[in-house]
Coordinates of C-alpha atoms and ligand atoms in Angstrom, one line a residue:
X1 CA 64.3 -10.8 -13.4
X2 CA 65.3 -7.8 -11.8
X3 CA 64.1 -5.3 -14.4
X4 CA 60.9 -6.6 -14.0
X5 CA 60.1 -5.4 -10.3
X6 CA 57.5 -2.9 -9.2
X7 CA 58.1 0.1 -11.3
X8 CA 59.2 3.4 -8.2
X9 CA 56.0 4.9 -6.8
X10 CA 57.7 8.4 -6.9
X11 CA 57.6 8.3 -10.7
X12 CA 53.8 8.8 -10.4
X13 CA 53.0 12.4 -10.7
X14 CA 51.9 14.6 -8.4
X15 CA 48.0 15.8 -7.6
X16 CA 49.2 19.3 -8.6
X17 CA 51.2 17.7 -12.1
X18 CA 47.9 16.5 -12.8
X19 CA 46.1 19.4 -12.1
X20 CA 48.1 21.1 -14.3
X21 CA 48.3 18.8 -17.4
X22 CA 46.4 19.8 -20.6
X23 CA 43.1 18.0 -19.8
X24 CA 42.9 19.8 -16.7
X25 CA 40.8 22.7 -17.5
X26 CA 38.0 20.8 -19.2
X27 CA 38.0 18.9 -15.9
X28 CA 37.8 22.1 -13.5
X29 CA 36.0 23.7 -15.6
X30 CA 33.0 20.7 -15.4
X31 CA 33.3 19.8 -11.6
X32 CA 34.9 22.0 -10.1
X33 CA 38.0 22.2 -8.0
X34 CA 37.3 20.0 -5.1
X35 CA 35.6 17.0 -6.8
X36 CA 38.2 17.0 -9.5
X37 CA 40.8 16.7 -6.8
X38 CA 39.2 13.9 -5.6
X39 CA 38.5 12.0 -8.7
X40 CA 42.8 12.9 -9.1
X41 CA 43.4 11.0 -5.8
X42 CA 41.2 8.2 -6.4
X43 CA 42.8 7.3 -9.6
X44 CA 46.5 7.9 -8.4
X45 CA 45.5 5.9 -5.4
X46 CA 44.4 3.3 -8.0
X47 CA 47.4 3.9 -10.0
X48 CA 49.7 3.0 -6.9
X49 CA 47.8 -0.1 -6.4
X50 CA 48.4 -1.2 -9.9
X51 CA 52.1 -0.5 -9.1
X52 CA 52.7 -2.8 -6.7
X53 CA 50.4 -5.4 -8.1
X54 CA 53.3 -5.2 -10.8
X55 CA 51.5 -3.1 -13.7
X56 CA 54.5 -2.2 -16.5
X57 CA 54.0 1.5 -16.9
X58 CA 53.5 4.6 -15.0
X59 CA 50.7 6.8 -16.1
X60 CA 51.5 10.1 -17.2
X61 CA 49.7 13.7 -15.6
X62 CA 48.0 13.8 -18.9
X63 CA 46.5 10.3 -18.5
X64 CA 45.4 10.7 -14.6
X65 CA 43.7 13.8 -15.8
X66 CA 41.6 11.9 -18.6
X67 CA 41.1 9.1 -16.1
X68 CA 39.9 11.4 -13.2
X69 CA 37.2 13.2 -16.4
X70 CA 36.4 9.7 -17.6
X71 CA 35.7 8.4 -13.4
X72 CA 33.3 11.9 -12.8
X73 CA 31.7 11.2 -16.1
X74 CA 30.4 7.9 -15.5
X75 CA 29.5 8.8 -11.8
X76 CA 27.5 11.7 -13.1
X77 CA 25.2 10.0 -15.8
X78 CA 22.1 9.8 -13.7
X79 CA 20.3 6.5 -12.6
X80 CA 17.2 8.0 -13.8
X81 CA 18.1 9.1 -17.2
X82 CA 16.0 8.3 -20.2
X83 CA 16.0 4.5 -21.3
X84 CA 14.7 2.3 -24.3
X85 CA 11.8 0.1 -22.5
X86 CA 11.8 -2.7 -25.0
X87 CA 11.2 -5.5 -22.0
X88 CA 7.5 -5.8 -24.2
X89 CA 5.7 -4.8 -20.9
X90 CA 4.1 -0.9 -21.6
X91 CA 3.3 0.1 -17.9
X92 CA 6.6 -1.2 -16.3
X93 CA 5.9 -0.4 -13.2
X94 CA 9.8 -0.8 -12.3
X95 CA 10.5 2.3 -15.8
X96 CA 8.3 4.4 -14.1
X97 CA 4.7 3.0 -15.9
X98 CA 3.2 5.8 -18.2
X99 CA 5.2 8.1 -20.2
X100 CA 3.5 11.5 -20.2
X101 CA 1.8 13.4 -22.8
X102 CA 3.7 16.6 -24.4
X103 CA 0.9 18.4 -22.6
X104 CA 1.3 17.1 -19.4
X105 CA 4.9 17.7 -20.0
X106 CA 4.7 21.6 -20.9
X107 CA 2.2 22.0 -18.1
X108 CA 4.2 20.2 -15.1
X109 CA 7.3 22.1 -16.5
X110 CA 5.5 25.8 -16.4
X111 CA 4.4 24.6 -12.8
X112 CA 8.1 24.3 -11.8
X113 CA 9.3 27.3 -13.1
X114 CA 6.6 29.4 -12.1
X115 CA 4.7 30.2 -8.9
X116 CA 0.9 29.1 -9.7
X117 CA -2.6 29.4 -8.0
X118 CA -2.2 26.3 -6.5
X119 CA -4.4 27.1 -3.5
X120 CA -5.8 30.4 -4.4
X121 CA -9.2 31.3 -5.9
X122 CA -8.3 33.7 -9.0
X123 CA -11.9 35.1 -8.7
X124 CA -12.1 36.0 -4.9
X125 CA -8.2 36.4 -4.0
X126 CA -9.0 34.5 -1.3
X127 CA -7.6 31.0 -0.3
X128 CA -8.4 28.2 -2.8
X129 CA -8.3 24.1 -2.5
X130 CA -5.5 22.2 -5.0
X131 CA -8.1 19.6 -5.6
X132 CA -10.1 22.2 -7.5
X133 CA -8.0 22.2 -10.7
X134 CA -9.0 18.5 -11.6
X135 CA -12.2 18.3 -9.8
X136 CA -14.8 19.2 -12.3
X137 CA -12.6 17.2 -14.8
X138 CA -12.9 14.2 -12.8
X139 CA -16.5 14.3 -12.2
X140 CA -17.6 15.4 -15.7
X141 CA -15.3 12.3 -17.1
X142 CA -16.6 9.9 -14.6
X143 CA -20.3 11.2 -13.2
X144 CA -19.2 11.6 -9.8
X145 CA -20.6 14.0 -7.6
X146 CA -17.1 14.9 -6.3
X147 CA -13.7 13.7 -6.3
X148 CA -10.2 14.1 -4.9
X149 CA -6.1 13.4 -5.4
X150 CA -3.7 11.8 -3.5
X151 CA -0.5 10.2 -3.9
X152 CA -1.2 6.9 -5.7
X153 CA -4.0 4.5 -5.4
X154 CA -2.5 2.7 -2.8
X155 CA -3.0 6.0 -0.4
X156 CA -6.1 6.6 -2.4
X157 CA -7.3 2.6 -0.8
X158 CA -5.6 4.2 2.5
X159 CA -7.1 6.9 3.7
X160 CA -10.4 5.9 1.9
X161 CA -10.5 2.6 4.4
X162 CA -9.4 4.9 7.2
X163 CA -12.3 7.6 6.6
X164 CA -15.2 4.7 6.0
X165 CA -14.0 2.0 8.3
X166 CA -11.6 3.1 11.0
X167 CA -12.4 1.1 14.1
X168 CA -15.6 -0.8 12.2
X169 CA -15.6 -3.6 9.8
X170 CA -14.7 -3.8 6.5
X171 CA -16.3 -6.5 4.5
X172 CA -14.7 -8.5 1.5
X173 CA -14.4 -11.6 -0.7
X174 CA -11.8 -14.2 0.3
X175 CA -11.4 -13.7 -4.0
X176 CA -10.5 -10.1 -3.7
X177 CA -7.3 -10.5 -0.7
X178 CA -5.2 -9.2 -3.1
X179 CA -1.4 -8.6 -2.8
X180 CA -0.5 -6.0 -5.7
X181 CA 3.3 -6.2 -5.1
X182 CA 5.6 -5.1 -2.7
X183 CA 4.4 -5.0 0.8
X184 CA 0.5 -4.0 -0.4
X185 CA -1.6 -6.6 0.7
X186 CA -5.0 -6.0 1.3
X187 CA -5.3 -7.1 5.1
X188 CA -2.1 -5.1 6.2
X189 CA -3.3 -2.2 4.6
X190 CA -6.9 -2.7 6.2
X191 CA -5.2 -3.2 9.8
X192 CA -3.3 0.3 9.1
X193 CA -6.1 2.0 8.3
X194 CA -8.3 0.6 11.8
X195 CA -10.6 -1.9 9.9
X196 CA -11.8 -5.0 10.8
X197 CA -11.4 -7.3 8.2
X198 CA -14.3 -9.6 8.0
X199 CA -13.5 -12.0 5.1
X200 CA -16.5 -13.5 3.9
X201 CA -16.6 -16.5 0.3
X202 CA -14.4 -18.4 -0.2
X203 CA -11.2 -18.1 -3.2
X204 CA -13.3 -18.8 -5.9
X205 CA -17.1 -18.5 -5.2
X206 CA -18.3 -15.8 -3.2
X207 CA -22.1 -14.7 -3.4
X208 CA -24.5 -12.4 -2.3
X209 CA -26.0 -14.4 0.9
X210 CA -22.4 -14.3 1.8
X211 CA -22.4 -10.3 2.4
X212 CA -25.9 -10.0 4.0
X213 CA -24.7 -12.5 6.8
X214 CA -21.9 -10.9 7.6
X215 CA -23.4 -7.5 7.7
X216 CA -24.3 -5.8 11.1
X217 CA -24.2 -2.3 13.1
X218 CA -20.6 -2.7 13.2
X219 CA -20.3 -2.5 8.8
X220 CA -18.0 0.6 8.5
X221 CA -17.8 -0.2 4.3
X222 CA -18.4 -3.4 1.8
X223 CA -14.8 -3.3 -0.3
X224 CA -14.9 -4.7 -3.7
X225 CA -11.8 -5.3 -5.4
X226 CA -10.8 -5.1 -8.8
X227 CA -8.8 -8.3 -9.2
X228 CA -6.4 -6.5 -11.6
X229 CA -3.2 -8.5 -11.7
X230 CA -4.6 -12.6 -12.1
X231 CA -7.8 -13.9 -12.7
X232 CA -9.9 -16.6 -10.8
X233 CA -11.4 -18.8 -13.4
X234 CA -13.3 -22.0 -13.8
X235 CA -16.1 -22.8 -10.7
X236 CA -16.2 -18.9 -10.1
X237 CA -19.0 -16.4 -9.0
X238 CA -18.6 -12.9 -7.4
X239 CA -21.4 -10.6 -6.7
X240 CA -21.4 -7.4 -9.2
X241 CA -21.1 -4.0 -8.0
X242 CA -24.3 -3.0 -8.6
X243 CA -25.9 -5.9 -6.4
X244 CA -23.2 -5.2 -3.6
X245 CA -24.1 -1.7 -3.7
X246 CA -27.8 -2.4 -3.0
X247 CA -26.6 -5.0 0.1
X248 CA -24.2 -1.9 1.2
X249 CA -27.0 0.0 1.4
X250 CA -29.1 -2.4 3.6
X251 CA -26.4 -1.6 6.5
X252 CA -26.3 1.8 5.7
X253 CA -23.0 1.6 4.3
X254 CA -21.3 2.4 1.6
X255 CA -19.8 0.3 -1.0
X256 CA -15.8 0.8 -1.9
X257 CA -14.6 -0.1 -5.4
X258 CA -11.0 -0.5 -5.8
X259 CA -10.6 -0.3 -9.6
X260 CA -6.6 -0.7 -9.6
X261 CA -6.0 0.7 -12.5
X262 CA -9.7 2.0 -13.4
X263 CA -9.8 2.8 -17.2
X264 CA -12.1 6.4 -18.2
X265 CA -12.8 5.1 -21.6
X266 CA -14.3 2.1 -23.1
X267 CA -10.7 0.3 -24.3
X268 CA -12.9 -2.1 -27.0
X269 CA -13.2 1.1 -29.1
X270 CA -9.4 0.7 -29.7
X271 CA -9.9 -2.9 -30.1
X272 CA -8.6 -4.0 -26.4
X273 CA -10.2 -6.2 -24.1
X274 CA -12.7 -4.5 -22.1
X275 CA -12.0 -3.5 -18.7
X276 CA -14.6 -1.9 -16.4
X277 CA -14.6 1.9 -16.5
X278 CA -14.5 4.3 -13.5
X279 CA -18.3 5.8 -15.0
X280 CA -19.5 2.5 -14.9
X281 CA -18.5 1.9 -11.2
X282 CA -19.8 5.4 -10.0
X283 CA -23.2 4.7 -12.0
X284 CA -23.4 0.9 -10.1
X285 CA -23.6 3.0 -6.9
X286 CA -20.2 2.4 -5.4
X287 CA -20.3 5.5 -2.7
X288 CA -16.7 5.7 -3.6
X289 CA -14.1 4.2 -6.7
X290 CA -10.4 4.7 -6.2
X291 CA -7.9 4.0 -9.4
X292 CA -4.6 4.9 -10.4
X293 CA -2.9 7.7 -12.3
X294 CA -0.2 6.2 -14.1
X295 CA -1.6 2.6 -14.9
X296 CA -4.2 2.8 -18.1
X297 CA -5.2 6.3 -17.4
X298 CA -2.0 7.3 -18.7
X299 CA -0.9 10.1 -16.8
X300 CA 1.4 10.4 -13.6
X301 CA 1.8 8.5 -10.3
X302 CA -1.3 9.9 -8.6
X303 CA -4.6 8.2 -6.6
X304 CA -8.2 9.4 -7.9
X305 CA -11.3 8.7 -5.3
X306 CA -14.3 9.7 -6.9
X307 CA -17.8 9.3 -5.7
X308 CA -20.6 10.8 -3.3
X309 CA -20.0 14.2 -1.8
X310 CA -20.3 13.6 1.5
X311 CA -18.3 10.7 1.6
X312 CA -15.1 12.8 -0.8
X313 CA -15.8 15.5 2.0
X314 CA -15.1 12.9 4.7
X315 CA -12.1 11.7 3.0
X316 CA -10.5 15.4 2.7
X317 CA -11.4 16.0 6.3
X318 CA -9.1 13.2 7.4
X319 CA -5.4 14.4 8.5
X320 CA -4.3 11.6 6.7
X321 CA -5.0 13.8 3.5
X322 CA -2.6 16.4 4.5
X323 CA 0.4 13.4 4.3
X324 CA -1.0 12.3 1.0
X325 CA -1.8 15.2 -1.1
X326 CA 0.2 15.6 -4.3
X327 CA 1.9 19.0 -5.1
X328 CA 2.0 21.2 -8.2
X329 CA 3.6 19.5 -10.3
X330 CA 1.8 16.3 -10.6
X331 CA -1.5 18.3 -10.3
X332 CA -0.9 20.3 -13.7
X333 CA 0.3 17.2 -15.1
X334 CA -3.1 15.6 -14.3
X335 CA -5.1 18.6 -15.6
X336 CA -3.5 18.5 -18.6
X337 CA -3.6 15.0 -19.3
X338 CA -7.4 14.9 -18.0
X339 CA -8.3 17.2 -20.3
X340 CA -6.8 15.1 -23.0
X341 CA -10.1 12.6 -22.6
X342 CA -13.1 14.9 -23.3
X343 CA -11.7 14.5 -27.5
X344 CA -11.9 10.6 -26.9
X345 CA -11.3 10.5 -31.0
X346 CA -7.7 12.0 -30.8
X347 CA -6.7 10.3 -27.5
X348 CA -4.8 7.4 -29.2
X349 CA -2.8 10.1 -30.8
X350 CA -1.9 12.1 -28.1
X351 CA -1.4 9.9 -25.3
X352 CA 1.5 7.6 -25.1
X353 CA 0.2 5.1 -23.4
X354 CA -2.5 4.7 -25.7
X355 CA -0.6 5.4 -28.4
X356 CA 1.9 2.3 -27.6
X357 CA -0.8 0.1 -26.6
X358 CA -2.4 0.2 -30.4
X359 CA 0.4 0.1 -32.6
X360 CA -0.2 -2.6 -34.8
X361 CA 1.8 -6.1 -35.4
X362 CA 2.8 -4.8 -38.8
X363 CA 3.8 -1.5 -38.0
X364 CA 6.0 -3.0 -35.3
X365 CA 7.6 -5.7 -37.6
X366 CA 8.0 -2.7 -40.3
X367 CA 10.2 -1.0 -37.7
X368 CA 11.8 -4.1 -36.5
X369 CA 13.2 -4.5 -40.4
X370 CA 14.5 -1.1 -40.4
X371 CA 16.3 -1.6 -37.2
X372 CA 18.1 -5.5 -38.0
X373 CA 20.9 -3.9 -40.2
X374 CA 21.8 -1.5 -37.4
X375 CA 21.2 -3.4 -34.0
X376 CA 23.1 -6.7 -35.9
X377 CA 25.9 -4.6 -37.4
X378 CA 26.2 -2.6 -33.6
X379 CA 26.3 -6.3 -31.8
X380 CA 28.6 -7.8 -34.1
X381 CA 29.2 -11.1 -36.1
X382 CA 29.4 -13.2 -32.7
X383 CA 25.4 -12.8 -32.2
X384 CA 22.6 -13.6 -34.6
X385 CA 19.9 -10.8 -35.2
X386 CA 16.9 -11.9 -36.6
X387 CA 12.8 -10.4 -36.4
X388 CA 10.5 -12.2 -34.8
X389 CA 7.3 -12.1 -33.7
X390 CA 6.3 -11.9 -29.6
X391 CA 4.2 -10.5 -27.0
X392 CA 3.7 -7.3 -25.6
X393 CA 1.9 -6.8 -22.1
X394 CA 0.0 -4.0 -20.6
X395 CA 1.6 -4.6 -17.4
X396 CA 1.3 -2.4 -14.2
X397 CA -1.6 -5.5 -13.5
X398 CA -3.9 -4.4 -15.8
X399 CA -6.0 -6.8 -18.2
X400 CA -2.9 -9.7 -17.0
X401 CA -3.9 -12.5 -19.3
X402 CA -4.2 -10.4 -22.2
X403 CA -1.3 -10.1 -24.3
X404 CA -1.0 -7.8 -27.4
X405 CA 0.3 -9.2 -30.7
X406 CA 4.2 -7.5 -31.2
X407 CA 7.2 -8.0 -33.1
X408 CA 10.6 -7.4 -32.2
X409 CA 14.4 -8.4 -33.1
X410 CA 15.4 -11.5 -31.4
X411 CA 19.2 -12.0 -30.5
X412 CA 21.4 -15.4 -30.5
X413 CA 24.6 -15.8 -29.3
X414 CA 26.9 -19.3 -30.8
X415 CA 28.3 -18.7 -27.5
X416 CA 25.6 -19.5 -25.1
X417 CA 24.4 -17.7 -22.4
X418 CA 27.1 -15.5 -20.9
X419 CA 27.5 -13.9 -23.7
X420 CA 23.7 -13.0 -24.2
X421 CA 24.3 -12.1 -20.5
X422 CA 27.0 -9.6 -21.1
X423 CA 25.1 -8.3 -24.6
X424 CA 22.3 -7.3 -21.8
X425 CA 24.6 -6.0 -19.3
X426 CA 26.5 -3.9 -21.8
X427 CA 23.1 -2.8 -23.2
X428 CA 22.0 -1.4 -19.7
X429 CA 25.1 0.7 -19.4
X430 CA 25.0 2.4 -22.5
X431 CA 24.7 6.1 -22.6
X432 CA 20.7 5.4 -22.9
X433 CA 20.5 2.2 -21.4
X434 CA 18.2 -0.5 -23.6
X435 CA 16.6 -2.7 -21.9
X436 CA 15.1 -6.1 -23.4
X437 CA 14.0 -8.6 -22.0
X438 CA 15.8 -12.7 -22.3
X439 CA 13.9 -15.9 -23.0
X440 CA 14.6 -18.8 -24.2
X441 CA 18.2 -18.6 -24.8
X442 CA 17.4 -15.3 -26.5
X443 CA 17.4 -11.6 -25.9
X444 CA 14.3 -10.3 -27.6
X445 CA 13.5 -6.5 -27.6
X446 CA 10.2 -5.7 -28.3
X447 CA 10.0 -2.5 -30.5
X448 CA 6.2 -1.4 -29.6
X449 CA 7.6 1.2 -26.9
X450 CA 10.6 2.1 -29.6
X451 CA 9.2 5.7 -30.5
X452 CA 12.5 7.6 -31.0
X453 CA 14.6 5.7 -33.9
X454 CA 17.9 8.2 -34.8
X455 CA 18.5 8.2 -30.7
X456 CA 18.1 4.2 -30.9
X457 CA 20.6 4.2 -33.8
X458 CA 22.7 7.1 -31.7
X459 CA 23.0 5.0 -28.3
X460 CA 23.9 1.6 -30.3
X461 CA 26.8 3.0 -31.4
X462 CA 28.2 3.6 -28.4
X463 CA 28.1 -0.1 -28.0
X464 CA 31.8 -1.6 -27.4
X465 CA 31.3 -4.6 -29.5
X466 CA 35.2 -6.0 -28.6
X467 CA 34.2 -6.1 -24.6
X468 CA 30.9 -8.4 -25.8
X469 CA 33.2 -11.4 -27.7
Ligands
PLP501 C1 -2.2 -1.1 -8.7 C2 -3.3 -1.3 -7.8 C3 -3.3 -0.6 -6.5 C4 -2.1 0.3 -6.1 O1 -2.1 1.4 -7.0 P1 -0.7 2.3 -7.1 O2 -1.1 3.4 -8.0 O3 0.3 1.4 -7.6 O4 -0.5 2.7 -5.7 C5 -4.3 -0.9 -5.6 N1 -5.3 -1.7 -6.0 C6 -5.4 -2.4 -7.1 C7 -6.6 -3.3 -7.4 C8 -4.4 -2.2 -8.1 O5 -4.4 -2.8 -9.3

């Protein structure tokens, strides 16, 4: 029919119509002249596509205005903003592993605004060291003579290889080559930092004959691994730190202890399975113990080496430290959540991870209840909400095989699973993206990490339950 052809181009108005429509001012007065003019294009440009892909109706200046404010609104909502972990795993390495305690918060924030003494001595007025604000703290919580901070634990394992073993041997258990993820793989990093690897075991039996013979003049450091994200079990046997200590020290060398993510408290008080503390390595005679910030500890991405002075003094001597340090920030953020340990009685209280980690089955189904009405009613009729019991994990590889009892609410779609697909896709992309986690033909979220209901509630509602159908 002819009345049906492409509707004219020049009926589409112009970028200065728009610009003057009644929406306009709200978007000028948000972005600014030059990406609002953009946004304008785009959408005309748009607009004229639609045209001659034979759309019925020409957009007024009014509606390219709301679309240009609608386009710079969803390109401004930041990838990082705040987001509902309910995947089940607490340290998700890939949301950014601990949330921060309210005084780690407050401090890091002061930091920012503020200049601070960050490498100045108060007392003298002279020049200070950054590693001084959390170096008493370290040692007094782990019963090293001395400690330092870099930028996670994987620099920590880094420079600590580089400083003990550059150009020498390293020695370690074929049960310890550990890859931790990415491209962190125990070898590579020991080539980086100039040490020989000599491997010495075998995957699941290594013992303490095994060291002495491969020890010699060339033994820069023994390396002991935490094996923090699997476990070998069965026919096993590894030589304790203690013991490998003692065979370090035959060589004159010291012995490394990679904790991963090296705990500062016993975690059977608070009914976990025990994991070996950092105190416990220092007091087994590791020269030095590196562990993460962010992992059990609870605080921010940072690496901790503790251990004997001369060896920490080493380790800050090396250039590599100046490309690893940490700045203000994180290092008030630390302090603050440091200090946190030394009243281990109110530490489940006051930090998060904790906190999460030992929230019981029942209080978690309790808020699961609460929650049905809303999540089912937000969701619609074309998905079944009911509460189930699952499985929470630590995550971030700590204590891997132990899962913590958890209860969540457990999704169904009639429809199969695209449309628990697009459920989680529309999920992801609300204003505070919620994040679950599908199995099973289901989408479970796991409410242990749910901590602020009324925004849950808030967020569902901006769910567009029509677009899930
Ligand atoms: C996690 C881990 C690392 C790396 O620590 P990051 O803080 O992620 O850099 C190194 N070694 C072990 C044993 C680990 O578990």
């Amino acid at each position: 029919m002819e009345g049906s052809r492409a509707l004219p181009l020049r009926d589409l108005p112009s970028v200065s119509a728009v610009l003057s429509a009644a929406a306009a001012p709200a978007l000028l007065e948000r972005f600014g002249r030059i990406a609002s003019t953009d946004a304008v294009r785009a959408v005309l440009g748009d607009a004229r596509r639609a045209l001659r892909a034979g759309a019925p109706s020409v957009p007024s200046a009014q509606d390219v205005a709301l679309l240009a404010l609608a386009r710079l609104d969803q390109e401004d909502r930041s990838g990082l903003r705040p987001l509902f972990n309910l995947t089940g795993t607490v340290l998700h390495t890939n949301l950014g592993r601990a949330a921060l305690p309210e005084a780690a918060v407050e401090a890091a924030m002061a930091a920012m605004r503020e200049p601070v003494a960050l490498e100045f001595d108060l007392e003298t007025g002279r020049r200070g060291e950054r590693d001084d604000h959390v170096r008493a703290l370290l040692c007094a919580l782990t019963g090293a003579e001395d400690a330092t901070v870099v930028n996670n634990n994987a620099a920590a394992v880094l420079i600590s290889l580089n400083t003990l073993a550059n150009g020498r041997e390293a020695i370690v258990s074929r049960g310890e080559l550990i890859e931790i993820g990415g491209a962190f793989r125990m070898p590579d990093i020991m080539a980086r930092a100039g040490a020989r690897l000599v491997e010495v075991g075998t995957t699941n039996r290594t013992h303490a004959r095994d060291y002495r013979a491969a020890l010699s003049t060339e033994t820069g450091v023994i390396l002991k691994v935490h094996t923090s994200n699997y476990r070998i079990q069965g026919f096993t046997a590894e030589v304790g730190g203690a013991e490998l200590a003692q065979i370090a020290g035959e060589a004159n060398a010291p012995l490394m202890n990679d904790l991963g993510s090296g705990t500062l408290i016993d975690l059977s008080r608070y009914g976990m399975q025990k994991e070996p503390t950092v105190r416990e390595a220092v007091a087994e005679g590791a020269g030095v113990v590196t562990f993460s910030g962010d992992k059990l500890l609870g605080g921010p991405q940072a690496g901790f080496i503790v251990g004997r002075r001369a060896l920490i003094a080493a380790i800050n001597r090396n250039p590599m430290k100046r490309a690893l340090r940490i700045d203000k920030i994180r290092l008030a953020a630390i302090e603050a959540t440091l200090k946190l340990y030394r009243d281990p009685d109110r530490l489940a209280e006051r930090l998060p991870t904790l906190r999460l980690l030992t929230r019981t089955q029942a209080e978690i189904e309790a808020q699961a209840r609460r929650l049905q009405p809303e999540v089912a009613q937000a969701v619609g009729a074309a998905f079944a909400v009911t509460i189930g019991e699952c499985r929470s994990q630590i995550g971030s590889g700590a204590l891997p095989l132990d899962t913590i009892a958890s209860a969540g609410l457990v999704i169904r779609s009639g429809a199969g699973g695209r449309a628990l697909e697009r459920l989680a896709a529309a999920l992801r992309n609300l204003p505070r993206p919620v994040i679950g986690r599908i199995e099973d033909g289901a989408l479970t979220l796991d409410m242990r990490c749910l901590t602020d209901e009324a925004a849950f509630v808030s967020t569902l509602s901006a769910l567009d339950r029509d677009a899930l159908a």
